Amino acid sequence: MTTLHPTRRTDRSRRGRLARRAGAVAAAALAVLTALTVLPVDRADAASSMWVAYEGRSISMAPVPAQPVELTAVASSPLTAVSFSVGGAVVGSTTAVTATEGTWRATATVDLTGRSGLTAVRTRFTNGQVSSTVDKTLRVTPVATAPAVAAPTTLAGPDTTGVPAGVRLTPQVGDLTVFKSGTVIDGIDLAGCITIRANDVVIRNSRITCSASATNMVVATSGSYTNLLVQDSELDGSGIVDIGIGWQNYTLRRVEVRGTNDGARVGSNTTVDASWIHAMVRKGELHPDAVQSTGGGNITITGNTLDPRNYTTGDQGNASIMLGSELRPFYLQDVVVAGNRLSGGNYTVNVRGDATITRVSLSRNTFTADAKYGPVLAPPTVTVTPDNVMAETGAPVTVVPTK
């Protein structure tokens, strides 16, 4: 006779149900895990190995000017793209990523124009189909307005620029590289070129004749060094050197520049004042400009005589002043062009239509009627006041809008 045990059978049945339930839970978890590995990830809390910098420092509560600025996204894992947004609107993006020793960086121009105070910026780090975001708050600060500039009282030319009469020059041969801050170069007649690698350097009462330059400039400096002053001097490229002086953080005052393809290349924090830049010499396929900028801010061009024409070859040159934003920092802002006498070129002043422009103005300039196409080619974002006039008639200049 067989004895039944209902309690044991019930226990085995319960254990079976629990095992089946556990299997179903495990299968569901596996399905979720599988989906997470194949679907894009969009997290609002990025890993601590991702951060955002402005001028090398974290943007968290950092003061940042209300203008186009460069922000850099940094990550310890691969990136293919980065975008920045404020209030849900994208204000900057890039797919240009560099990788060095396990760190990925992407720098984009972010337009903060018109914003002020505490501003939340969301940075999206993207690697293919996977993305993460970092939210930081910075402090947007106002940008100082460029000061008004008085009209010149004397026309810049051979009597007002270059080495002053009576100055005795000491001949010197060979290129110079200046490494000591505060160096003053005074009263030399240099057959060579000058490279600046220091702050607060002064070149005055000197003639620099450069015929073979490793930097392609008669006088070369960069954004790493500040407050270069060149005054009462002559820069001569001998018809060989590309550029008279460049690129940033310098002042040119009562200086004659001649014999180069471009006279002055002007980047951020530059002043070209009361100078005579003329007789440009075309180099290959390059376009001769008396003054050219490819981007920057705080640029002042006042009281100069600018004429790119080459009277020996009959070359008209490209422009007295050529402005754009095609190189870093990829914007052009706070540019004052006032009280100059401007001649020649295809258009005497040519501002690229694709330039990122904020507060660029032309006022009280006199144009001679010798440009190939006209006095001014510029987008509507450039302010051209009615006191820009033609020398021959006194009539306001005609502005051709860029397309």
Coordinates of C-alpha atoms in Angstrom, one line a residue:
M1 CA 0.0 0.0 0.0
T2 CA 1.4 3.4 -1.0
T3 CA 1.1 6.3 1.4
L4 CA 0.6 9.7 -0.2
H5 CA 2.4 12.8 1.2
P6 CA 0.4 15.9 0.0
T7 CA 2.7 18.4 1.9
R8 CA 5.9 17.2 0.1
R9 CA 4.2 17.4 -3.3
T10 CA 3.0 20.9 -2.6
D11 CA 6.5 22.0 -1.6
R12 CA 8.0 20.5 -4.8
S13 CA 5.3 22.3 -6.9
R14 CA 6.1 25.7 -5.1
R15 CA 9.8 25.3 -5.7
G16 CA 9.1 24.7 -9.4
R17 CA 7.0 27.8 -9.7
L18 CA 9.7 29.9 -8.0
A19 CA 12.4 28.4 -10.3
R20 CA 10.4 29.3 -13.4
R21 CA 9.8 32.8 -12.0
A22 CA 13.5 33.3 -11.3
G23 CA 14.3 32.2 -14.8
A24 CA 11.8 34.6 -16.3
V25 CA 13.3 37.5 -14.3
A26 CA 16.8 36.5 -15.4
A27 CA 15.7 36.4 -19.0
A28 CA 14.1 39.8 -18.7
A29 CA 17.3 41.3 -17.2
L30 CA 19.4 39.8 -19.9
A31 CA 17.1 41.3 -22.6
V32 CA 17.4 44.8 -20.9
L33 CA 21.2 44.4 -20.8
T34 CA 21.3 43.4 -24.4
A35 CA 19.2 46.4 -25.4
L36 CA 21.5 48.8 -23.5
T37 CA 24.5 47.5 -25.4
V38 CA 23.0 48.1 -28.8
L39 CA 20.9 51.3 -28.3
P40 CA 22.4 54.8 -28.1
V41 CA 23.1 56.1 -24.6
D42 CA 22.1 59.6 -23.6
R43 CA 23.1 60.3 -20.0
A44 CA 22.6 63.6 -18.2
D45 CA 25.3 62.7 -15.7
A46 CA 28.6 62.4 -17.5
A47 CA 31.6 60.6 -16.1
S48 CA 34.1 62.7 -14.0
S49 CA 36.7 62.2 -16.8
M50 CA 34.8 64.6 -19.0
W51 CA 35.2 68.4 -18.5
V52 CA 35.0 71.7 -20.3
A53 CA 37.6 74.5 -20.4
Y54 CA 37.8 78.1 -21.3
E55 CA 41.4 79.5 -21.7
G56 CA 42.7 76.3 -20.0
R57 CA 40.5 76.5 -16.9
S58 CA 37.2 74.8 -16.0
I59 CA 34.1 76.9 -17.1
S60 CA 32.4 76.2 -13.8
M61 CA 31.4 79.7 -12.5
A62 CA 34.2 81.1 -14.7
P63 CA 33.8 84.7 -16.1
V64 CA 33.4 84.5 -19.9
P65 CA 32.8 87.5 -22.1
A66 CA 29.5 88.0 -23.9
Q67 CA 30.9 87.3 -27.4
P68 CA 32.0 84.3 -29.5
V69 CA 34.5 82.3 -27.4
E70 CA 36.4 79.1 -27.8
L71 CA 35.4 76.3 -25.4
T72 CA 37.3 73.0 -25.2
A73 CA 35.7 69.7 -24.3
V74 CA 38.2 67.2 -22.8
A75 CA 37.6 63.5 -22.3
S76 CA 39.5 60.4 -21.3
S77 CA 37.6 58.3 -23.8
P78 CA 37.2 58.6 -27.6
L79 CA 35.1 61.4 -29.1
T80 CA 33.8 62.0 -32.6
A81 CA 31.8 65.2 -32.0
V82 CA 31.0 67.8 -29.4
S83 CA 28.2 70.3 -29.2
F84 CA 27.4 73.1 -26.7
S85 CA 23.8 74.4 -26.0
V86 CA 22.2 77.1 -23.9
G87 CA 18.5 76.8 -23.1
G88 CA 18.1 73.9 -25.5
A89 CA 19.6 75.8 -28.5
V90 CA 22.9 74.7 -29.9
V91 CA 25.4 77.6 -29.8
G92 CA 28.5 75.8 -31.0
S93 CA 29.6 72.4 -32.3
T94 CA 32.6 70.6 -33.9
T95 CA 33.7 67.3 -35.3
A96 CA 37.4 68.3 -35.2
V97 CA 38.8 66.1 -32.4
T98 CA 42.5 65.6 -31.4
A99 CA 43.8 62.7 -29.3
T100 CA 47.0 62.9 -27.3
E101 CA 48.2 60.3 -24.8
G102 CA 44.8 59.0 -24.0
T103 CA 43.0 62.4 -23.9
W104 CA 40.6 63.6 -26.5
R105 CA 40.0 67.3 -27.0
A106 CA 37.5 69.2 -29.2
T107 CA 37.4 73.0 -29.4
A108 CA 34.4 74.9 -30.8
T109 CA 33.5 78.6 -31.1
V110 CA 30.5 79.2 -28.8
D111 CA 28.5 82.4 -29.4
L112 CA 27.5 84.0 -26.1
T113 CA 26.7 87.3 -27.7
G114 CA 23.7 89.0 -26.0
R115 CA 23.8 86.8 -22.9
S116 CA 24.6 88.0 -19.4
G117 CA 25.0 86.7 -15.8
L118 CA 24.8 83.1 -14.7
T119 CA 24.3 80.9 -17.8
A120 CA 23.9 77.2 -17.9
V121 CA 25.8 75.5 -20.7
R122 CA 25.2 71.8 -21.6
T123 CA 28.1 70.1 -23.4
R124 CA 27.3 66.9 -25.3
F125 CA 30.2 64.5 -25.8
T126 CA 29.5 62.0 -28.7
N127 CA 31.3 58.9 -29.7
G128 CA 29.5 57.4 -32.7
Q129 CA 26.0 56.4 -31.4
V130 CA 26.9 57.0 -27.7
S131 CA 26.7 60.4 -26.1
S132 CA 26.9 61.9 -22.6
T133 CA 26.3 65.4 -21.3
V134 CA 28.0 67.7 -18.8
D135 CA 26.1 70.6 -17.4
K136 CA 28.0 73.6 -16.0
T137 CA 27.1 77.2 -15.1
L138 CA 29.4 80.1 -16.1
R139 CA 29.2 83.8 -15.6
V140 CA 28.8 85.8 -18.8
T141 CA 30.3 89.2 -18.5
P142 CA 29.8 92.3 -20.7
V143 CA 32.4 93.3 -23.4
A144 CA 33.8 96.7 -23.2
T145 CA 32.8 99.0 -26.1
A146 CA 35.6 100.2 -28.3
P147 CA 36.5 103.9 -27.6
A148 CA 35.8 106.6 -30.1
V149 CA 38.8 107.5 -32.2
A150 CA 39.7 111.1 -33.2
A151 CA 40.3 111.9 -36.9
P152 CA 44.0 112.4 -37.8
T153 CA 45.3 115.9 -38.2
T154 CA 48.3 114.9 -40.5
L155 CA 48.3 112.6 -43.5
A156 CA 50.7 109.7 -42.9
G157 CA 53.4 109.5 -45.5
P158 CA 57.1 109.9 -46.2
D159 CA 57.4 113.1 -44.1
T160 CA 55.7 111.6 -41.0
T161 CA 56.7 107.9 -40.9
G162 CA 59.9 106.0 -40.8
V163 CA 63.2 106.9 -39.2
P164 CA 63.1 110.6 -38.1
A165 CA 65.4 113.0 -39.7
G166 CA 68.7 113.4 -38.0
V167 CA 68.8 110.0 -36.4
R168 CA 72.1 108.2 -36.9
L169 CA 71.7 104.5 -37.6
T170 CA 74.2 101.8 -36.6
P171 CA 74.6 99.1 -39.3
Q172 CA 74.0 95.6 -38.2
V173 CA 73.9 92.3 -40.1
G174 CA 72.1 89.1 -39.3
D175 CA 68.7 88.0 -38.0
L176 CA 67.7 88.9 -34.4
T177 CA 65.7 86.8 -31.9
V178 CA 64.6 88.7 -28.8
F179 CA 64.2 86.5 -25.7
K180 CA 64.5 89.1 -22.9
S181 CA 61.3 91.0 -21.8
G182 CA 61.7 94.8 -21.9
T183 CA 64.4 94.8 -24.6
V184 CA 64.7 98.1 -26.5
I185 CA 66.1 98.1 -30.1
D186 CA 67.0 101.7 -31.0
G187 CA 68.8 103.3 -33.9
I188 CA 69.9 100.3 -35.9
D189 CA 70.1 99.7 -39.7
L190 CA 69.5 95.9 -39.7
A191 CA 70.1 93.7 -42.7
G192 CA 68.1 90.9 -41.3
C193 CA 64.8 89.9 -39.8
I194 CA 63.5 90.1 -36.2
T195 CA 61.6 87.4 -34.2
I196 CA 60.0 88.4 -30.9
R197 CA 59.9 85.8 -28.1
A198 CA 59.5 88.1 -25.1
N199 CA 57.0 90.7 -23.6
D200 CA 57.2 94.5 -23.7
V201 CA 59.8 94.8 -26.5
V202 CA 60.3 98.1 -28.2
I203 CA 61.7 98.7 -31.7
R204 CA 62.2 102.4 -32.5
N205 CA 64.1 104.7 -34.8
S206 CA 65.3 101.7 -36.9
R207 CA 65.4 100.4 -40.4
I208 CA 64.8 96.7 -40.8
T209 CA 65.6 95.3 -44.3
C210 CA 64.7 91.6 -44.5
S211 CA 65.3 89.5 -47.5
A212 CA 65.2 85.9 -46.2
S213 CA 62.9 85.1 -43.3
A214 CA 62.3 81.7 -41.6
T215 CA 59.0 83.1 -40.3
N216 CA 58.0 84.8 -43.7
M217 CA 57.9 88.1 -41.8
V218 CA 60.1 91.1 -41.4
V219 CA 59.1 91.3 -37.7
A220 CA 57.3 88.3 -36.2
T221 CA 55.6 87.8 -32.9
S222 CA 52.7 85.7 -31.7
G223 CA 49.9 85.5 -29.2
S224 CA 52.2 84.1 -26.5
Y225 CA 54.0 87.5 -26.2
T226 CA 52.4 90.9 -25.5
N227 CA 53.0 94.6 -25.8
L228 CA 55.4 94.8 -28.7
L229 CA 55.8 98.4 -29.9
V230 CA 57.3 99.3 -33.2
Q231 CA 57.5 103.1 -33.9
D232 CA 59.3 105.6 -36.1
S233 CA 60.8 102.8 -38.1
E234 CA 60.9 101.2 -41.6
L235 CA 60.1 97.6 -42.4
D236 CA 61.3 96.5 -45.9
G237 CA 60.6 93.0 -47.2
S238 CA 62.9 93.5 -50.2
G239 CA 60.2 92.2 -52.6
I240 CA 60.8 88.8 -51.2
V241 CA 59.3 88.4 -47.7
D242 CA 55.5 87.7 -47.4
I243 CA 54.6 89.9 -44.4
G244 CA 55.8 93.1 -42.9
I245 CA 54.7 92.4 -39.3
G246 CA 52.4 89.9 -37.7
W247 CA 50.4 88.5 -35.9
Q248 CA 49.0 89.7 -32.5
N249 CA 49.5 91.9 -29.5
Y250 CA 51.5 94.7 -31.1
T251 CA 51.3 98.4 -31.8
L252 CA 52.6 99.9 -35.1
R253 CA 53.0 103.7 -34.9
R254 CA 54.5 106.1 -37.5
V255 CA 56.0 103.1 -39.4
E256 CA 56.6 102.8 -43.1
V257 CA 56.1 99.2 -44.4
R258 CA 57.0 98.4 -48.0
G259 CA 58.2 95.6 -50.3
T260 CA 56.1 92.7 -48.8
N261 CA 53.0 90.8 -50.1
D262 CA 51.0 91.9 -47.0
G263 CA 52.0 94.9 -45.0
A264 CA 50.5 94.2 -41.5
R265 CA 48.8 91.0 -40.4
V266 CA 46.6 92.0 -37.5
G267 CA 45.2 89.6 -34.9
S268 CA 43.9 90.2 -31.4
N269 CA 45.0 93.3 -29.5
T270 CA 46.7 95.1 -32.4
T271 CA 46.9 98.8 -33.3
V272 CA 48.1 100.2 -36.6
D273 CA 48.3 104.0 -36.3
A274 CA 49.6 106.9 -38.3
S275 CA 51.6 104.5 -40.5
W276 CA 52.3 104.4 -44.3
I277 CA 51.9 100.9 -45.8
H278 CA 52.4 100.8 -49.5
A279 CA 54.2 99.3 -52.6
M280 CA 53.2 95.7 -51.9
V281 CA 54.9 93.0 -54.0
R282 CA 52.8 90.0 -55.1
K283 CA 54.2 86.6 -54.1
G284 CA 53.0 83.8 -56.4
E285 CA 49.2 83.3 -56.1
L286 CA 48.9 85.4 -52.9
H287 CA 46.7 88.5 -52.8
P288 CA 48.6 91.7 -51.7
D289 CA 46.9 93.6 -48.9
A290 CA 48.2 96.6 -47.0
V291 CA 46.5 95.4 -43.8
Q292 CA 44.9 92.0 -43.4
S293 CA 43.1 90.2 -40.6
T294 CA 42.0 86.6 -40.6
G295 CA 40.4 86.8 -37.1
G296 CA 40.7 88.4 -33.7
G297 CA 39.4 91.1 -31.5
N298 CA 40.3 94.6 -30.2
I299 CA 41.9 95.8 -33.5
T300 CA 42.4 99.5 -34.2
I301 CA 43.4 100.8 -37.6
T302 CA 43.6 104.6 -37.5
G303 CA 45.2 107.6 -39.2
N304 CA 47.1 105.6 -41.8
T305 CA 47.8 105.9 -45.5
L306 CA 47.2 102.4 -47.0
D307 CA 47.9 101.6 -50.6
P308 CA 48.7 98.1 -51.8
R309 CA 49.4 99.1 -55.4
N310 CA 52.8 98.4 -57.0
Y311 CA 53.7 101.3 -59.3
T312 CA 56.6 99.4 -60.8
T313 CA 54.6 96.4 -62.0
G314 CA 51.2 98.1 -62.3
D315 CA 49.7 95.5 -59.9
Q316 CA 46.5 96.9 -58.4
G317 CA 46.8 94.6 -55.3
N318 CA 43.9 93.0 -53.6
A319 CA 42.8 95.5 -50.9
S320 CA 44.0 98.3 -48.6
I321 CA 42.2 96.4 -45.8
M322 CA 41.1 92.8 -46.0
L323 CA 39.1 91.4 -43.1
G324 CA 37.8 87.9 -42.3
S325 CA 37.5 85.3 -39.6
E326 CA 38.8 82.1 -41.3
L327 CA 41.5 81.3 -38.8
R328 CA 41.5 81.0 -35.0
P329 CA 39.8 82.4 -33.1
F330 CA 37.3 82.3 -36.0
Y331 CA 35.6 85.6 -35.2
L332 CA 36.2 89.3 -35.8
Q333 CA 35.1 91.7 -33.2
D334 CA 35.7 95.2 -31.8
V335 CA 37.4 96.4 -35.0
V336 CA 37.7 100.2 -35.5
V337 CA 38.8 101.5 -39.0
A338 CA 38.8 105.3 -38.7
G339 CA 40.5 108.4 -40.2
N340 CA 42.5 106.5 -42.8
R341 CA 43.3 107.4 -46.5
L342 CA 42.7 104.3 -48.4
S343 CA 43.5 103.5 -52.1
G344 CA 43.8 100.7 -54.7
G345 CA 42.8 97.1 -54.6
N346 CA 40.0 95.3 -56.3
Y347 CA 37.8 96.6 -53.5
T348 CA 39.7 99.1 -51.3
V349 CA 38.1 97.6 -48.2
N350 CA 37.0 94.0 -48.5
V351 CA 35.2 92.2 -45.7
R352 CA 34.4 88.5 -46.3
G353 CA 30.8 87.6 -46.4
D354 CA 31.3 84.5 -44.3
A355 CA 33.0 86.3 -41.4
T356 CA 31.7 86.0 -37.9
I357 CA 31.4 89.7 -37.1
T358 CA 30.6 91.7 -33.9
R359 CA 31.2 95.5 -33.7
V360 CA 33.2 96.2 -36.8
S361 CA 33.0 99.8 -38.0
L362 CA 34.4 102.1 -40.7
S363 CA 34.2 105.8 -40.0
R364 CA 35.8 109.1 -41.3
N365 CA 37.9 107.3 -43.9
T366 CA 38.8 108.9 -47.3
F367 CA 38.8 106.7 -50.4
T368 CA 40.5 107.5 -53.6
A369 CA 38.6 106.5 -56.8
D370 CA 41.1 104.0 -58.1
A371 CA 39.8 100.6 -57.0
K372 CA 39.1 98.1 -59.7
Y373 CA 35.5 97.5 -58.6
G374 CA 34.6 99.9 -55.8
P375 CA 35.5 101.3 -52.4
V376 CA 33.8 98.9 -50.0
L377 CA 32.6 95.3 -50.2
A378 CA 31.1 94.2 -46.9
P379 CA 28.2 92.3 -45.2
P380 CA 25.4 94.3 -43.5
T381 CA 26.9 93.4 -40.1
V382 CA 29.7 96.0 -40.8
T383 CA 28.9 99.5 -39.8
V384 CA 29.8 102.0 -42.5
T385 CA 29.0 105.6 -41.5
P386 CA 28.1 108.4 -44.0
D387 CA 31.4 110.2 -43.2
N388 CA 33.3 107.6 -45.2
V389 CA 33.8 109.7 -48.4
M390 CA 35.4 109.7 -51.8
A391 CA 38.5 112.0 -52.0
E392 CA 37.6 113.4 -55.4
T393 CA 34.0 114.4 -54.7
G394 CA 33.3 114.2 -51.0
A395 CA 30.3 112.0 -51.6
P396 CA 29.6 109.1 -49.2
V397 CA 31.1 105.8 -50.4
T398 CA 29.1 103.1 -52.0
V399 CA 29.0 99.8 -50.1
V400 CA 28.5 96.7 -52.2
P401 CA 27.0 93.9 -50.0
T402 CA 28.7 90.6 -50.0
K403 CA 26.7 87.7 -51.1

